[in-house]
Coordinates of C-alpha atoms in Angstrom, one line a residue:
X52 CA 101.4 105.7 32.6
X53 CA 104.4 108.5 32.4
X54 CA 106.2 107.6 28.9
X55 CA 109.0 110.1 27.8
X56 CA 111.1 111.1 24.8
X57 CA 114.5 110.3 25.9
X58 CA 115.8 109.9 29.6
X59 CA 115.6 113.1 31.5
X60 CA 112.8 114.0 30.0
X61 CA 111.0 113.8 33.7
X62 CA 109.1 111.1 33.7
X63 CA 110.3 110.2 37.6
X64 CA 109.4 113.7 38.9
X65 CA 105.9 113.6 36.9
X66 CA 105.3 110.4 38.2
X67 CA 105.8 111.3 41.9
X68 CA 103.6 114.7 41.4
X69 CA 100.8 112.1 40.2
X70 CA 101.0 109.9 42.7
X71 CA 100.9 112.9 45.4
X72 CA 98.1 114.1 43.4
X73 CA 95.7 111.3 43.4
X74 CA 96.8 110.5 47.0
X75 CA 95.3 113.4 47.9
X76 CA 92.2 113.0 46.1
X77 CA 91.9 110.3 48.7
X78 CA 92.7 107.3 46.5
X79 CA 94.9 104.2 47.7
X80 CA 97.8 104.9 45.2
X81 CA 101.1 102.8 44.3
X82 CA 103.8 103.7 41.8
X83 CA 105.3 100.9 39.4
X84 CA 108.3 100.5 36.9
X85 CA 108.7 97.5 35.6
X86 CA 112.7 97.8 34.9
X87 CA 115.1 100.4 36.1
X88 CA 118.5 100.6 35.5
X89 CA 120.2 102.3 38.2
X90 CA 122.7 102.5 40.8
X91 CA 120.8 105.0 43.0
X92 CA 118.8 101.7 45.4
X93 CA 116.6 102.0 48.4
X94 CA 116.1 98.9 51.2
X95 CA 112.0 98.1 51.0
X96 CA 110.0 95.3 52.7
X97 CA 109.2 92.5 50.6
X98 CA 105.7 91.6 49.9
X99 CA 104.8 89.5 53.4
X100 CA 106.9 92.2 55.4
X101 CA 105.2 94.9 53.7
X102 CA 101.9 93.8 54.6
X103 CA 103.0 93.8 58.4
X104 CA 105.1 96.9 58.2
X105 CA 102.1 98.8 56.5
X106 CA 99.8 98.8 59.6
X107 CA 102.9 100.5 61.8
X108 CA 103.0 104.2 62.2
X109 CA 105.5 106.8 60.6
X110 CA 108.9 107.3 61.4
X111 CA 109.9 111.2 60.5
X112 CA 109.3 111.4 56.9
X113 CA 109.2 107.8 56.2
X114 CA 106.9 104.3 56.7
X115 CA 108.2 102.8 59.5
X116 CA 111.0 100.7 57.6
X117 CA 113.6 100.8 60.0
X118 CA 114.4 98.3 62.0
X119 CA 118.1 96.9 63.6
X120 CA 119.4 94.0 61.8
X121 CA 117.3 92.4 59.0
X122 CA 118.5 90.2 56.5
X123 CA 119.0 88.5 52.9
X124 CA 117.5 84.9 53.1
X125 CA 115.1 84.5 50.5
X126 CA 112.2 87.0 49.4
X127 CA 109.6 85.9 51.5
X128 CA 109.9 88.5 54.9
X129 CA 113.3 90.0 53.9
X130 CA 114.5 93.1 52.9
X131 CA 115.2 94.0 48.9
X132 CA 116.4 96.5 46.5
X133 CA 114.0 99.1 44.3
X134 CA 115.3 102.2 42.3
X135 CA 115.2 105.4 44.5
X136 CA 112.4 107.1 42.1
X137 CA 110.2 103.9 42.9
X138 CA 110.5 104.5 46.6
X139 CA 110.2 108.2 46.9
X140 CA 106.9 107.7 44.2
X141 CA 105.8 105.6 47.2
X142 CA 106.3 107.8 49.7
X143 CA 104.6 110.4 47.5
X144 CA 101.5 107.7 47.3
X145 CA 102.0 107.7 50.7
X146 CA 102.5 103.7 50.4
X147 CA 105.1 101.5 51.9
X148 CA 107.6 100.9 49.5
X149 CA 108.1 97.5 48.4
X150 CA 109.8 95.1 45.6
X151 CA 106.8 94.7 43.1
X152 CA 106.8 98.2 42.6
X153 CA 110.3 98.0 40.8
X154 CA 110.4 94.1 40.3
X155 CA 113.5 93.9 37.9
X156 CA 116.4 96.8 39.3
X157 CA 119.9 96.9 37.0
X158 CA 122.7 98.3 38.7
X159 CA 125.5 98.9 36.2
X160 CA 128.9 97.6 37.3
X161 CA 130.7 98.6 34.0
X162 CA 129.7 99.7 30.9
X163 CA 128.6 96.7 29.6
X164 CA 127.6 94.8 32.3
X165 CA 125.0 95.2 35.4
X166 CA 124.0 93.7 38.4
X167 CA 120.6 91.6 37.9
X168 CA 117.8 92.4 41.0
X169 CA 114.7 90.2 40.5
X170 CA 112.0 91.6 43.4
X171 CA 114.5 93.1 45.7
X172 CA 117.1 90.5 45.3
X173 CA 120.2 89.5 43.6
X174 CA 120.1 86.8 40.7
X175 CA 123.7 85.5 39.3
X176 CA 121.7 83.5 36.6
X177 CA 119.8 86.3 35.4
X178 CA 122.8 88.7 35.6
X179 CA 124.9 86.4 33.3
X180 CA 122.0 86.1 30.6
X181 CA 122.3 88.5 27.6
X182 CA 120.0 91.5 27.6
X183 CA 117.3 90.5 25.2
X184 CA 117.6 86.8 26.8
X185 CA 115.7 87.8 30.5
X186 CA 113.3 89.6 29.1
X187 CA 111.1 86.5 28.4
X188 CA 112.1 84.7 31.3
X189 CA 111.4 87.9 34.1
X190 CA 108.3 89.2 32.2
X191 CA 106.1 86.6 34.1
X192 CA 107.0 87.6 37.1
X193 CA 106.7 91.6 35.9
X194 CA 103.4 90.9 34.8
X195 CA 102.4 89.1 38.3
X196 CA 103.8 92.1 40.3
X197 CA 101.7 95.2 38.5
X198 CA 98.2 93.0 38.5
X199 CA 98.6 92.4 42.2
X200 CA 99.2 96.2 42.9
X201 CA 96.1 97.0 40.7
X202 CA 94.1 94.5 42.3
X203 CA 95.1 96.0 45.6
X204 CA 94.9 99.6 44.8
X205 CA 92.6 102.4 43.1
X206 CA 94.7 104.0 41.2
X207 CA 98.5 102.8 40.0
X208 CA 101.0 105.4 38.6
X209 CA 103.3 103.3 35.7
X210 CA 107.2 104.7 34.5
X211 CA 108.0 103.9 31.7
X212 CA 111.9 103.9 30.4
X213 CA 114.1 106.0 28.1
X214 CA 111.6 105.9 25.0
X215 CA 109.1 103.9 23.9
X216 CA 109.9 104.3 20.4
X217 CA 113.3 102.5 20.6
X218 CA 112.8 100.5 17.6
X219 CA 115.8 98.1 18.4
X220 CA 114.2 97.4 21.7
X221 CA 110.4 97.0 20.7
X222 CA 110.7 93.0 20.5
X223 CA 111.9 92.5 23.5
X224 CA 110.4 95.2 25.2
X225 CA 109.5 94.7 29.2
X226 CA 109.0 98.3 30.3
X227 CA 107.3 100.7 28.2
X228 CA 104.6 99.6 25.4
X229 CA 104.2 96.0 26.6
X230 CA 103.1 97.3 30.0
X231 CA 101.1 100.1 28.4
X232 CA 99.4 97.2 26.8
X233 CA 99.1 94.9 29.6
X234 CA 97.5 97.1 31.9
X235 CA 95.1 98.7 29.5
X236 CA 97.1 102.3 30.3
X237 CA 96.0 105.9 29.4
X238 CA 99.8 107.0 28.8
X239 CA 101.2 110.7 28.9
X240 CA 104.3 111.7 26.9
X241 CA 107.0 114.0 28.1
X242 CA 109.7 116.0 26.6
X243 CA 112.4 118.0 27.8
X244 CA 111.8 121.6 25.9
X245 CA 114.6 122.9 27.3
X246 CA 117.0 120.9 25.4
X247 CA 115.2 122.0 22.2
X248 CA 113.6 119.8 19.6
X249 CA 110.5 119.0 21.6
X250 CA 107.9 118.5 18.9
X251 CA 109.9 116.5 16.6
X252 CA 110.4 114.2 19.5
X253 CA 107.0 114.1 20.2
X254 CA 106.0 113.5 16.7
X255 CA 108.7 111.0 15.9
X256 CA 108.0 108.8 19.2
X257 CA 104.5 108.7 18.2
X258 CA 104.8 108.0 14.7
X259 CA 107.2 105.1 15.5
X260 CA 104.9 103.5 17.4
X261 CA 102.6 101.1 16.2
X262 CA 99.0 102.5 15.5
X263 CA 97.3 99.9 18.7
X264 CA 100.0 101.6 21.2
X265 CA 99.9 105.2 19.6
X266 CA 95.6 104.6 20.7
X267 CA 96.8 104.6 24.1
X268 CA 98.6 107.9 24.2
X269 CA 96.4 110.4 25.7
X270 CA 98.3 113.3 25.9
X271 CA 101.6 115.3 25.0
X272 CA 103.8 117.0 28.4
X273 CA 106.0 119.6 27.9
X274 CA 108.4 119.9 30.4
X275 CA 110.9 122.2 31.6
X276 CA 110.0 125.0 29.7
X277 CA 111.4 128.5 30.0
X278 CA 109.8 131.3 28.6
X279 CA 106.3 133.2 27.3
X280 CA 104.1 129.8 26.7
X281 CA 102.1 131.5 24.0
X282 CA 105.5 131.6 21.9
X283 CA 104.3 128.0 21.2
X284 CA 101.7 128.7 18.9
X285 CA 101.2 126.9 16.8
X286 CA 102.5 124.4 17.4
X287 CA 100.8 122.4 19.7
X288 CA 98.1 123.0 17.5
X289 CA 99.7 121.3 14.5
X290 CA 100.7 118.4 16.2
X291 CA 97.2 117.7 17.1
X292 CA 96.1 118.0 14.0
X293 CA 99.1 115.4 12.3
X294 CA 98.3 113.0 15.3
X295 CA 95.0 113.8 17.1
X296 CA 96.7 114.1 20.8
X297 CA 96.7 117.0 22.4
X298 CA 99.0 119.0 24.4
X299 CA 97.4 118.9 27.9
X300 CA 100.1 120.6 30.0
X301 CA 103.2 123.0 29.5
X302 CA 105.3 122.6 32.9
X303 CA 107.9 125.5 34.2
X304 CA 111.3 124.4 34.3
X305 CA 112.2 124.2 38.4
X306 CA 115.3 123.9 39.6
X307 CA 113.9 124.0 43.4
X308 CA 111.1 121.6 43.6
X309 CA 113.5 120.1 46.2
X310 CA 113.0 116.1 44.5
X311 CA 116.4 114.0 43.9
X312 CA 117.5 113.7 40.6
X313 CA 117.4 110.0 39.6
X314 CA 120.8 109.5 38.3
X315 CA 121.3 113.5 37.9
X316 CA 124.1 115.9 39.6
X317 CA 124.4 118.7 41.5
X318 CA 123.8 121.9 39.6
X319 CA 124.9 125.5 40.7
X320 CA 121.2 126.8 39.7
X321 CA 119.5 124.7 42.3
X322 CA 122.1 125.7 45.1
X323 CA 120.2 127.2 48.1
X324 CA 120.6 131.3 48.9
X325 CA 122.6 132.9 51.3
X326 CA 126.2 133.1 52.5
X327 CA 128.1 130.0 52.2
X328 CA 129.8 128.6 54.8
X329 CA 130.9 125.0 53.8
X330 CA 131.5 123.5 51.0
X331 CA 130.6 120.0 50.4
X332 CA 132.3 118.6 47.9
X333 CA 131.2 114.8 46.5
X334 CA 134.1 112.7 44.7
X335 CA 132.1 111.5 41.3
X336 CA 133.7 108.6 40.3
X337 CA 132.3 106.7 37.5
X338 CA 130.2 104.0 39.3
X339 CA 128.9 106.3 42.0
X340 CA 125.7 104.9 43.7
X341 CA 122.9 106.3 46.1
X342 CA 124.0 110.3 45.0
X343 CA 120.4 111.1 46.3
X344 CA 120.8 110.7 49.7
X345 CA 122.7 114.1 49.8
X346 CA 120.0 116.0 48.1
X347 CA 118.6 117.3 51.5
X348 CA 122.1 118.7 51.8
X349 CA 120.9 121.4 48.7
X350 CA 118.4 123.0 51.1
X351 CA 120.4 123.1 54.0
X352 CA 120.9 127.1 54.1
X353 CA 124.4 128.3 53.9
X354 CA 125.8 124.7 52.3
X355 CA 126.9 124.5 48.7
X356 CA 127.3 120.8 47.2
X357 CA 129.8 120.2 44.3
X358 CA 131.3 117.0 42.1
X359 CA 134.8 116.7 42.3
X360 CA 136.4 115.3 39.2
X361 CA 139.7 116.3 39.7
X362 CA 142.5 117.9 42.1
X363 CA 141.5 121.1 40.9
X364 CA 138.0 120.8 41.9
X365 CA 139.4 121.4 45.7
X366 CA 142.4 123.0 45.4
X367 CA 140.8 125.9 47.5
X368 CA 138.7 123.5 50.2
X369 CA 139.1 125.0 53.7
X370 CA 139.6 122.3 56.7
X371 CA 136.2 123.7 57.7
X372 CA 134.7 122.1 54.0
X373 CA 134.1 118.8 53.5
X374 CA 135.2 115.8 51.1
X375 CA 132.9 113.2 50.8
X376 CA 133.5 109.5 49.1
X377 CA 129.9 108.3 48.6
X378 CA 129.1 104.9 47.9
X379 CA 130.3 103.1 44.8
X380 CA 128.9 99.8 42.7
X381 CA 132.2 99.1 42.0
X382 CA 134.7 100.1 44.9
X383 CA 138.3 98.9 43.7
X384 CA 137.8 99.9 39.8
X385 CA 136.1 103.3 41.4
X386 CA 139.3 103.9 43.8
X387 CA 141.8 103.0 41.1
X388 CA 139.6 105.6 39.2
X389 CA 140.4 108.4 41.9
X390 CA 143.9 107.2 41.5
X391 CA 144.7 107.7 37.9
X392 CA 143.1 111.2 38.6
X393 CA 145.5 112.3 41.4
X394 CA 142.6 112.5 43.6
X395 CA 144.0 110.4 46.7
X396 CA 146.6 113.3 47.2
X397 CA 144.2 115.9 47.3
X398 CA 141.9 113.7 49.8
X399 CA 144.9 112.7 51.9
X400 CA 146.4 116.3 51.8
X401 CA 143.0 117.6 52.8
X402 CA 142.7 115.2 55.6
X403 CA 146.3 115.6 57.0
X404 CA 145.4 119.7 57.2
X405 CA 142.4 118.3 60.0
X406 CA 139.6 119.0 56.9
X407 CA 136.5 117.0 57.4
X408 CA 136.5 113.7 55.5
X409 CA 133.3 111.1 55.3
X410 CA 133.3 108.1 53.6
X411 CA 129.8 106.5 52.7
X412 CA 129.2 102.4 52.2
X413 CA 132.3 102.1 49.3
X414 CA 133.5 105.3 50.3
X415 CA 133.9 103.8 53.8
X416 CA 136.3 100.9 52.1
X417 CA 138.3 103.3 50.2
X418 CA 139.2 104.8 53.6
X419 CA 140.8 101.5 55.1
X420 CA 144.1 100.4 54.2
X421 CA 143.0 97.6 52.1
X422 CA 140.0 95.5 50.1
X423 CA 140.2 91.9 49.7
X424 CA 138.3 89.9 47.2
X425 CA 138.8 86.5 48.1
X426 CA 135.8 85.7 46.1
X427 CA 136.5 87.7 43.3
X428 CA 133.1 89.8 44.0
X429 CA 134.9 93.4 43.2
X430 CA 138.7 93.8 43.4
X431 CA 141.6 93.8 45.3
X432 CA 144.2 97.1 46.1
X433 CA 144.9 99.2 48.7
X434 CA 143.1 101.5 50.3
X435 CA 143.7 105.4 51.0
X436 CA 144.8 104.6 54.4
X437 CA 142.5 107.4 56.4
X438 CA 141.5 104.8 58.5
X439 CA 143.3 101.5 59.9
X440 CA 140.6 99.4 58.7
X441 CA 140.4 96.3 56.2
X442 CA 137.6 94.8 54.0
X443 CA 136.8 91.9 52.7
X444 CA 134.4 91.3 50.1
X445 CA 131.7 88.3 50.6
X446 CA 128.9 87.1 48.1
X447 CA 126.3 87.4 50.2
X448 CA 125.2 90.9 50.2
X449 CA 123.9 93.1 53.3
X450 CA 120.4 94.5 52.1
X451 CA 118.5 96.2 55.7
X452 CA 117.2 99.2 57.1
X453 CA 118.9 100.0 60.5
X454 CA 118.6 102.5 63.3
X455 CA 121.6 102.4 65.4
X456 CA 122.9 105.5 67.8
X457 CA 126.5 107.3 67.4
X458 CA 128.7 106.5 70.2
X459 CA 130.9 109.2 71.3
X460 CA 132.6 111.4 68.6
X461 CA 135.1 113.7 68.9
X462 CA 136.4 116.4 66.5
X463 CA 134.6 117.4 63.6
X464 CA 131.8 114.8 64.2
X465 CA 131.2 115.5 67.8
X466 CA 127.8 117.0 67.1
X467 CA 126.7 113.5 66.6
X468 CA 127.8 112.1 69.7
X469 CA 124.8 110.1 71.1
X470 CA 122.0 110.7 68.1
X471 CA 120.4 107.9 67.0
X472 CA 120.3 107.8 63.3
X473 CA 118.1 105.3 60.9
X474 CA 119.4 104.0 57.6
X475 CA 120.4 101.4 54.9
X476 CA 122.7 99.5 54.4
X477 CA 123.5 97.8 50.9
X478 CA 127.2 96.5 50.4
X479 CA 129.1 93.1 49.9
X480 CA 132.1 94.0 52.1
X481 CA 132.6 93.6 56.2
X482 CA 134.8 95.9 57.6
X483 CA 136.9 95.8 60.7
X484 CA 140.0 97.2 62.3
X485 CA 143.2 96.1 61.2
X486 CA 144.8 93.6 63.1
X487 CA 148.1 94.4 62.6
X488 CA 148.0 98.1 62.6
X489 CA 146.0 97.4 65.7
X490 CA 149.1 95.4 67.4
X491 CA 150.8 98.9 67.0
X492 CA 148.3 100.8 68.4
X493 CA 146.8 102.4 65.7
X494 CA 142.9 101.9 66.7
X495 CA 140.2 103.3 65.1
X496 CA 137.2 104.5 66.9
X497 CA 134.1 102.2 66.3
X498 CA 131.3 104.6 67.1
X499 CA 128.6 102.6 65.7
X500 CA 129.1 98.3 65.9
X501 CA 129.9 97.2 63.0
X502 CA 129.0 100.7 60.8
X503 CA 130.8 103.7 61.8
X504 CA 134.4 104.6 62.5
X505 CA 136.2 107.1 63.4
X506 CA 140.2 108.2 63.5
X507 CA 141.8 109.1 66.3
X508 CA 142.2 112.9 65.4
X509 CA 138.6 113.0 65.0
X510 CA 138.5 114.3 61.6
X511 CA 137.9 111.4 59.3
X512 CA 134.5 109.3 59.7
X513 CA 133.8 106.3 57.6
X514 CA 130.1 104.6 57.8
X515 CA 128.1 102.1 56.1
X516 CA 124.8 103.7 56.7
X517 CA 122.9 105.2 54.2
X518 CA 120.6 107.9 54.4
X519 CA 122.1 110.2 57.1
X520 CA 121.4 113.4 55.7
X521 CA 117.7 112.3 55.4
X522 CA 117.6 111.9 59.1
X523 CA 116.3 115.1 60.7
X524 CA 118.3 114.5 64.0
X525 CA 121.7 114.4 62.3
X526 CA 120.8 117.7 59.9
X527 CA 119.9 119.2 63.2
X528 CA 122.9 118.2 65.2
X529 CA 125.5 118.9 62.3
X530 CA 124.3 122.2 61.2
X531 CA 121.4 123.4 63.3
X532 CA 119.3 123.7 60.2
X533 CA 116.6 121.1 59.0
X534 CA 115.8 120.8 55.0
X535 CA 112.1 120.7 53.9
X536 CA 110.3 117.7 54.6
X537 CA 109.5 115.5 52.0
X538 CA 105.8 115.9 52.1
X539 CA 106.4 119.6 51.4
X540 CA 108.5 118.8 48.6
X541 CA 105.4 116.2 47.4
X542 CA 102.6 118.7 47.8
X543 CA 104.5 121.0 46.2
X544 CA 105.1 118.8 43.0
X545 CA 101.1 117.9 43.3
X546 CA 100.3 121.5 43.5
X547 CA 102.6 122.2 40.3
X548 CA 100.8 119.2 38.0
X549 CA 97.2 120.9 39.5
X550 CA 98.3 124.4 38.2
X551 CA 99.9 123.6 34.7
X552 CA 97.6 120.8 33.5
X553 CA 94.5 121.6 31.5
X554 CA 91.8 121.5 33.7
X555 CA 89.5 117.9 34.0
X556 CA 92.7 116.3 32.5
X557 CA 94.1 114.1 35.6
X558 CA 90.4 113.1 36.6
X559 CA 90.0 111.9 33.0
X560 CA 92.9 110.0 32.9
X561 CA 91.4 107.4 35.7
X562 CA 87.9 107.7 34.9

């Protein structure tokens, strides 16, 4: 088990280097956290679809998830939510992702309040219980989910959450000690040492602990570090001595291992060399979801990714750069968001100059002209008006994969005229042309059924797919380029943990 310090310590990216790493030992491996709290969500088979999905070869880079249509009914066969980490740990396992590796998912919708997802689906009851009140009631099924992937697998790779040492949490604690505990684990703990203070935190969270779950720490991580390693002395040393764990591995800081950032943002320091041609740059509104499908984007020579905050952020955009609206967990209070910031002039003054615009999932509703919430499910107001479309906003909620291909495109998008793309889709809303606008003649494009339109000066895209830029076919077709594959970016991170880890240390842990 992978504890840490504090979030970002990088617990995700040690877990996926582990699970590459014993996958390539030869063992049958499978990742596992038992609670994630994020708005960054993959599409995975539930347990009976995995099993038949399992046997089916690889698509590109991926298990053969994708399939056209899909659906919600019930858990049994359908599609569900995990956290991204959870399914690219998979793919690092080389296992099919699926919902009991990440049986509880909370997607925040404001800042005190998130979505409840109980193995890959949405529960109202659970969502309305207080915070400490689930915990009793989803542990069962928690518990049920990690001894059936250690009954099916040789080795499993556990994430734990934030810290272990959160006091105020310990009682009703679902993710980090009680799993540790339940499973028997032979934990690691990780700390950022760039951000300073590494030993005190790894002194404090073990001295916090309770002396039955500070027996199952094995071993201190120092991550991120920067520097001449034997500087440290003696430090790791002394914190041996005060709690008889030692410091088994002191890991580079790397801002190109070329892994998505769970919940993290583009930085200038991990922007690929070269001349840059076009700028993408992503609105970041607060309740921004699925930022990791553009992280192939970062390797894509010649393209430089950036948040945009406000109307200075692209103040000097060329029609040539791009302005992307990604997905949101909260479309109408995200759009009044971009609103208050002055943001829809700078979008609509960028689009009326012919720059590229694409709107992703919520960032597709923004486009439209309105959203509509009957149902009360996420808000009414109108839309930026890119696009003569309309949504309304349903409780029951679109979770599939789906491979569908572009119809013909014109402008900007052309490229992907006929290229058959595969994707997710996870959103409440249906979208479709306006009628009225329609009755004037103002018709947009559908170039995919149901997922994709476009305007009519060929400049403005909206779709509800996710996962474009994963696709190798659209990378090549948009910019003639193709991003590493993930299983180079998964050997790589195995390769790393091999190099910086004292030797016989990862074989010891699953002796």
């Amino acid at each position: 088990m992978v504890l840490g310090t504090t979030s970002g310590a990088g617990k995700s990216w040690l877990t996926t280097a582990l699970c590459r790493y014993y996958s390539n030992l030869g063992l049958k491996v499978a990742p596992f956290k038992a609670q994630n709290m994020s708005n960054n969500a993959r599409v995975v088979a539930a347990p009976t679809l995995a099993t038949a999905c399992a046997a089916l070869p690889p698509e590109g880079a991926h298990p053969a998830l994708g399939r056209p249509g899909g659906g919600v009914a019930g858990i049994e066969g359908a599609w569900g939510e995990i956290g991204s980490a959870q399914y690219f740990q998979a793919l690092a396992a080389r296992a099919v992702p699926e919902v009991r590796m990440n049986p509880l998912l909370l997607k925040p919708e404001a800042d005190t309040r998130s979505q409840v997802v109980l193995l890959g689906q949405v529960s109202a009851e659970l969502t309305a219980l207080p915070w400490r009140g689930r915990s009793q009631l989803v542990w069962p099924q928690i518990a049920a989910a990690l001894d059936a992937l250690r009954a099916e697998y040789d080795v499993v790779v556990i994430e734990g959450a934030g810290s272990p040492a959160e006091t105020n949490l310990h009682a009703s604690d679902i993710v980090n000690m009680r799993v540790a505990r339940h499973a028997g684990a032979r934990c690691l703990l990780v700390t950022d040492i760039d951000r300073g203070g590494a030993f005190a935190h790894l002194y404090g969270t073990w001295a916090l602990l309770p002396e039955d779950e500070r027996a199952l720490i094995h071993g201190f991580v120092l991550n991120k570090f920067r520097g001449d390693a034997s500087l440290l002395a003696p430090a790791p040393q002394h914190l041996q001595e005060r709690t008889g764990v030692p410091t088994v591995a002191t890991i580079p800081m790397q801002w190109h291992h070329g892994l998505p950032e769970e919940d993290g943002v583009f930085d200038d320091r991990s922007t690929t060399p070269g001349a840059v041609h076009t700028t993408v740059a992503v609105v970041a509104y607060p309740r921004i979801s699925n930022l990791d499908e553009f992280q192939p984007l970062k390797n894509v020579p010649g393209l430089r990714l950036q948040w945009v905050r406000s109307p200075a952020d692209v103040a000097g955009l060329r029609p040539t750069d791009w302005i992307v609206l990604p997905g949101s967990k909260a479309t109408a209070a995200d759009l009044a968001w971009l609103r208050a910031q002055g943001l829809d002039q700078s979008i609509a003054a960028h689009a009326g100059q012919g720059g590229t615009v694409l709107g992703v999932c919520g960032g597709l509703q923004m486009l439209g002209e309105a959203l509509i919430d009957p149902e009360g499910i996420d808000g009414n107001g109108p839309g930026l008006g890119l696009l003569p479309l309309v949504t309304v906003f349903e409780p029951a909620k679109t979770v599939q994969r789906t491979s569908a291909a572009f119809g013909q495109l014109t402008g900007a998008w052309a490229p992907l005229s006929g290229v058959a793309a595969c994707g997710y889709e996870i959103h409440h809303g249906q979208t479709a042309q306006h009628p009225a606008m329609a009755a004037k003649g103002d018709v947009a494009r559908e170039v995919m059924p149901g997922i994709a339109w476009q305007n009519p000066a060929g400049n403005v895209l909206g779709v509800y797919l996710h996962g474009l830029f994963e696709d190798a076919a659209v990378l090549q077709a948009l910019f003639g380029a193709q991003a590493p594959t993930l299983d180079t970016v998964f050997d790589g991170l195995a390769d790393g943990v091999a190099r910086h880890f004292d030797p016989g240390v990862l074989d010891a842990l699953i002796a």
